PDB file of C-alpha atoms in Angstrom:
ATOM      1  CA  MET A   1     175.109 201.409 -49.584  1.00  0.00           C
ATOM      2  CA  TYR A   2     174.176 203.726 -46.805  1.00  0.00           C
ATOM      3  CA  ALA A   3     172.551 207.152 -47.161  1.00  0.00           C
ATOM      4  CA  ILE A   4     172.837 209.840 -44.618  1.00  0.00           C
ATOM      5  CA  GLY A   5     171.560 213.335 -44.210  1.00  0.00           C
ATOM      6  CA  HIS A   6     173.982 215.609 -42.438  1.00  0.00           C
ATOM      7  CA  SER A   7     171.192 217.981 -41.052  1.00  0.00           C
ATOM      8  CA  ALA A   8     172.558 220.037 -38.262  1.00  0.00           C
ATOM      9  CA  ARG A   9     174.466 217.090 -36.565  1.00  0.00           C
ATOM     10  CA  PRO A  10     177.797 218.091 -35.037  1.00  0.00           C
ATOM     11  CA  LEU A  11     180.649 216.855 -37.101  1.00  0.00           C
ATOM     12  CA  ASP A  12     181.861 214.368 -34.455  1.00  0.00           C
ATOM     13  CA  LYS A  13     178.324 212.631 -34.311  1.00  0.00           C
ATOM     14  CA  PHE A  14     178.338 212.404 -38.096  1.00  0.00           C
ATOM     15  CA  ILE A  15     181.746 210.797 -38.090  1.00  0.00           C
ATOM     16  CA  GLU A  16     180.687 208.345 -35.346  1.00  0.00           C
ATOM     17  CA  ILE A  17     178.144 206.849 -37.743  1.00  0.00           C
ATOM     18  CA  PHE A  18     180.953 206.048 -40.374  1.00  0.00           C
ATOM     19  CA  LEU A  19     183.227 204.590 -37.739  1.00  0.00           C
ATOM     20  CA  ALA A  20     180.428 202.418 -36.321  1.00  0.00           C
ATOM     21  CA  HIS A  21     179.483 200.928 -39.566  1.00  0.00           C
ATOM     22  CA  ASN A  22     183.034 200.730 -41.102  1.00  0.00           C
ATOM     23  CA  ILE A  23     182.227 203.060 -43.987  1.00  0.00           C
ATOM     24  CA  THR A  24     185.341 204.084 -45.782  1.00  0.00           C
ATOM     25  CA  LEU A  25     184.051 206.591 -48.497  1.00  0.00           C
ATOM     26  CA  LEU A  26     181.596 209.449 -48.517  1.00  0.00           C
ATOM     27  CA  ALA A  27     180.105 210.152 -51.977  1.00  0.00           C
ATOM     28  CA  ASP A  28     178.662 213.663 -51.623  1.00  0.00           C
ATOM     29  CA  ILE A  29     175.849 214.082 -54.015  1.00  0.00           C
ATOM     30  CA  HIS A  30     175.074 217.703 -53.324  1.00  0.00           C
ATOM     31  CA  THR A  31     175.014 219.845 -56.530  1.00  0.00           C
ATOM     32  CA  VAL A  32     176.691 222.603 -54.425  1.00  0.00           C
ATOM     33  CA  PRO A  33     178.626 220.902 -51.615  1.00  0.00           C
ATOM     34  CA  ARG A  34     178.547 223.732 -49.077  1.00  0.00           C
ATOM     35  CA  SER A  35     176.181 225.109 -46.399  1.00  0.00           C
ATOM     36  CA  ARG A  36     175.900 228.495 -44.788  1.00  0.00           C
ATOM     37  CA  HIS A  37     174.107 227.026 -41.733  1.00  0.00           C
ATOM     38  CA  ASN A  38     176.386 224.041 -41.371  1.00  0.00           C
ATOM     39  CA  PRO A  39     179.933 224.995 -42.573  1.00  0.00           C
ATOM     40  CA  GLN A  40     181.404 221.836 -41.051  1.00  0.00           C
ATOM     41  CA  PHE A  41     179.896 219.910 -44.095  1.00  0.00           C
ATOM     42  CA  ASN A  42     181.346 222.181 -46.746  1.00  0.00           C
ATOM     43  CA  ARG A  43     183.412 220.102 -49.154  1.00  0.00           C
ATOM     44  CA  GLU A  44     186.814 221.418 -48.345  1.00  0.00           C
ATOM     45  CA  SER A  45     186.461 221.194 -44.532  1.00  0.00           C
ATOM     46  CA  LEU A  46     184.672 217.933 -44.498  1.00  0.00           C
ATOM     47  CA  LYS A  47     187.126 216.304 -46.866  1.00  0.00           C
ATOM     48  CA  ILE A  48     190.019 217.344 -44.546  1.00  0.00           C
ATOM     49  CA  GLU A  49     188.171 216.011 -41.351  1.00  0.00           C
ATOM     50  CA  LEU A  50     187.372 212.729 -43.133  1.00  0.00           C
ATOM     51  CA  LEU A  51     190.895 212.187 -44.345  1.00  0.00           C
ATOM     52  CA  LYS A  52     192.162 212.562 -40.957  1.00  0.00           C
ATOM     53  CA  ILE A  53     190.403 209.242 -40.061  1.00  0.00           C
ATOM     54  CA  GLU A  54     191.118 207.619 -43.561  1.00  0.00           C
ATOM     55  CA  ILE A  55     187.586 208.079 -44.913  1.00  0.00           C
ATOM     56  CA  LYS A  56     187.729 209.050 -48.532  1.00  0.00           C
ATOM     57  CA  TYR A  57     185.470 211.901 -49.919  1.00  0.00           C
ATOM     58  CA  ARG A  58     184.180 212.009 -53.434  1.00  0.00           C
ATOM     59  CA  HIS A  59     181.905 214.874 -54.938  1.00  0.00           C
ATOM     60  CA  LEU A  60     179.464 213.516 -57.570  1.00  0.00           C
ATOM     61  CA  LYS A  61     177.869 216.571 -58.707  1.00  0.00           C
ATOM     62  CA  ALA A  62     175.993 214.590 -61.545  1.00  0.00           C
ATOM     63  CA  LEU A  63     173.760 213.007 -58.836  1.00  0.00           C
ATOM     64  CA  GLY A  64     172.799 216.194 -57.174  1.00  0.00           C
ATOM     65  CA  GLY A  65     169.414 218.102 -57.138  1.00  0.00           C
ATOM     66  CA  LEU A  66     168.540 221.747 -58.087  1.00  0.00           C
ATOM     67  CA  ARG A  67     167.435 220.716 -61.274  1.00  0.00           C
ATOM     68  CA  HIS A  68     164.791 222.507 -63.511  1.00  0.00           C
ATOM     69  CA  PRO A  69     162.060 220.913 -65.336  1.00  0.00           C
ATOM     70  CA  SER A  70     162.692 220.245 -69.130  1.00  0.00           C
ATOM     71  CA  LYS A  71     160.508 221.896 -71.637  1.00  0.00           C
ATOM     72  CA  GLY A  72     157.938 219.355 -72.755  1.00  0.00           C
ATOM     73  CA  SER A  73     158.566 217.216 -69.532  1.00  0.00           C
ATOM     74  CA  ILE A  74     156.962 213.892 -69.476  1.00  0.00           C
ATOM     75  CA  ASN A  75     157.056 213.920 -65.617  1.00  0.00           C
ATOM     76  CA  VAL A  76     153.787 215.882 -65.270  1.00  0.00           C
ATOM     77  CA  GLY A  77     152.688 213.874 -62.306  1.00  0.00           C
ATOM     78  CA  TRP A  78     155.124 215.812 -60.200  1.00  0.00           C
ATOM     79  CA  GLU A  79     153.312 219.058 -59.102  1.00  0.00           C
ATOM     80  CA  ASN A  80     156.493 220.228 -57.298  1.00  0.00           C
ATOM     81  CA  ALA A  81     158.708 221.722 -59.973  1.00  0.00           C
ATOM     82  CA  SER A  82     161.846 220.698 -58.152  1.00  0.00           C
ATOM     83  CA  PHE A  83     160.741 216.996 -58.124  1.00  0.00           C
ATOM     84  CA  ARG A  84     159.746 217.194 -61.672  1.00  0.00           C
ATOM     85  CA  GLY A  85     163.061 218.712 -62.738  1.00  0.00           C
ATOM     86  CA  PHE A  86     165.050 215.947 -60.933  1.00  0.00           C
ATOM     87  CA  ALA A  87     162.775 213.406 -62.497  1.00  0.00           C
ATOM     88  CA  ASP A  88     163.554 214.911 -65.982  1.00  0.00           C
ATOM     89  CA  TYR A  89     167.308 215.031 -65.178  1.00  0.00           C
ATOM     90  CA  MET A  90     167.313 211.368 -64.253  1.00  0.00           C
ATOM     91  CA  GLN A  91     166.698 210.554 -67.752  1.00  0.00           C
ATOM     92  CA  THR A  92     169.794 212.256 -68.975  1.00  0.00           C
ATOM     93  CA  THR A  93     173.181 210.765 -70.032  1.00  0.00           C
ATOM     94  CA  GLU A  94     174.886 212.963 -67.371  1.00  0.00           C
ATOM     95  CA  PHE A  95     172.841 211.394 -64.585  1.00  0.00           C
ATOM     96  CA  ALA A  96     173.274 207.798 -65.972  1.00  0.00           C
ATOM     97  CA  GLU A  97     177.167 208.440 -65.959  1.00  0.00           C
ATOM     98  CA  GLY A  98     176.939 209.675 -62.379  1.00  0.00           C
ATOM     99  CA  ILE A  99     175.262 206.548 -61.383  1.00  0.00           C
ATOM    100  CA  GLU A 100     177.817 204.459 -63.150  1.00  0.00           C
ATOM    101  CA  GLU A 101     180.691 206.359 -61.390  1.00  0.00           C
ATOM    102  CA  LEU A 102     178.939 205.683 -58.014  1.00  0.00           C
ATOM    103  CA  ILE A 103     178.579 202.039 -58.673  1.00  0.00           C
ATOM    104  CA  ALA A 104     182.254 201.740 -59.809  1.00  0.00           C
ATOM    105  CA  LEU A 105     183.302 202.991 -56.472  1.00  0.00           C
ATOM    106  CA  SER A 106     182.368 199.607 -55.224  1.00  0.00           C
ATOM    107  CA  GLU A 107     182.992 199.957 -51.535  1.00  0.00           C
ATOM    108  CA  ARG A 108     180.759 200.539 -48.378  1.00  0.00           C
ATOM    109  CA  PHE A 109     180.078 204.117 -48.613  1.00  0.00           C
ATOM    110  CA  ASN A 110     177.526 206.791 -47.682  1.00  0.00           C
ATOM    111  CA  SER A 111     175.887 209.118 -50.113  1.00  0.00           C
ATOM    112  CA  GLN A 112     175.187 212.376 -48.378  1.00  0.00           C
ATOM    113  CA  VAL A 113     172.159 214.609 -48.482  1.00  0.00           C
ATOM    114  CA  ALA A 114     171.120 217.584 -46.459  1.00  0.00           C
ATOM    115  CA  SER A 115     168.073 216.242 -44.725  1.00  0.00           C
ATOM    116  CA  ASP A 116     167.999 213.637 -41.962  1.00  0.00           C
ATOM    117  CA  LEU A 117     164.165 213.123 -42.737  1.00  0.00           C
ATOM    118  CA  LEU A 118     163.758 209.927 -44.892  1.00  0.00           C
ATOM    119  CA  ALA A 119     160.772 211.479 -46.861  1.00  0.00           C
ATOM    120  CA  ARG A 120     163.124 214.268 -48.049  1.00  0.00           C
ATOM    121  CA  CYS A 121     165.685 211.908 -49.325  1.00  0.00           C
ATOM    122  CA  THR A 122     165.130 210.260 -52.691  1.00  0.00           C
ATOM    123  CA  ASP A 123     168.473 210.084 -54.527  1.00  0.00           C
ATOM    124  CA  PRO A 124     169.858 206.871 -53.117  1.00  0.00           C
ATOM    125  CA  VAL A 125     166.930 204.794 -53.835  1.00  0.00           C
ATOM    126  CA  HIS A 126     167.364 205.305 -57.679  1.00  0.00           C
ATOM    127  CA  LEU A 127     170.360 202.974 -57.893  1.00  0.00           C
ATOM    128  CA  GLY A 128     170.030 199.646 -59.539  1.00  0.00           C
ATOM    129  CA  ALA A 129     170.857 196.392 -57.709  1.00  0.00           C
ATOM    130  CA  PHE A 130     171.709 197.871 -54.320  1.00  0.00           C
ATOM    131  CA  THR A 131     170.369 197.721 -50.929  1.00  0.00           C
ATOM    132  CA  THR A 132     170.292 201.105 -49.290  1.00  0.00           C
ATOM    133  CA  ALA A 133     170.113 201.566 -45.537  1.00  0.00           C
ATOM    134  CA  VAL A 134     169.037 204.995 -44.611  1.00  0.00           C
ATOM    135  CA  PHE A 135     170.224 206.736 -41.457  1.00  0.00           C
ATOM    136  CA  PHE A 136     167.760 209.331 -40.121  1.00  0.00           C
ATOM    137  CA  GLY A 137     166.415 210.944 -37.096  1.00  0.00           C
ATOM    138  CA  ARG A 138     168.083 212.262 -34.102  1.00  0.00           C
ATOM    139  CA  ASP A 139     169.229 208.940 -32.826  1.00  0.00           C
ATOM    140  CA  ASP A 140     170.973 208.047 -36.117  1.00  0.00           C
ATOM    141  CA  ARG A 141     169.252 204.734 -36.453  1.00  0.00           C
ATOM    142  CA  ILE A 142     168.987 202.846 -39.690  1.00  0.00           C
ATOM    143  CA  GLY A 143     165.534 203.512 -40.517  1.00  0.00           C
ATOM    144  CA  ALA A 144     164.866 201.717 -43.917  1.00  0.00           C
ATOM    145  CA  PHE A 145     166.302 199.180 -46.148  1.00  0.00           C
ATOM    146  CA  VAL A 146     165.425 199.770 -49.896  1.00  0.00           C
ATOM    147  CA  THR A 147     166.514 197.218 -52.446  1.00  0.00           C
ATOM    148  CA  THR A 148     166.322 198.393 -55.885  1.00  0.00           C
TER     149      THR A 148
END
């Protein structure tokens, strides 16, 4: 599995990464798959562009962020409420089902996040039995391999 943050990349540079690594599916894990600042990555426009080059697009909202902490959260070690909210959400059936759906896709694919900074990208590393290669930085290098 590969993880990629779209950041403010031009769409053609983003697509070059897919082609260079023979990736055939993008699993978009944004809760809200659109961007005011980078509309080329909005669900509908991105899906159309990817289909032109035979790359499938799948939106997996169940794996996205923007989650609020649960009342009585056990994840009190997270001082940041957004991180605590996502940690709480990761314990839900909905999240587990989203992971199962992602695994069932069983292809080489990217999961997409907004940031191209590795430290801001945590979703892909929570998958069991996968090696995740993370693209980050301006030169689109594979910056880390995380086996979970």
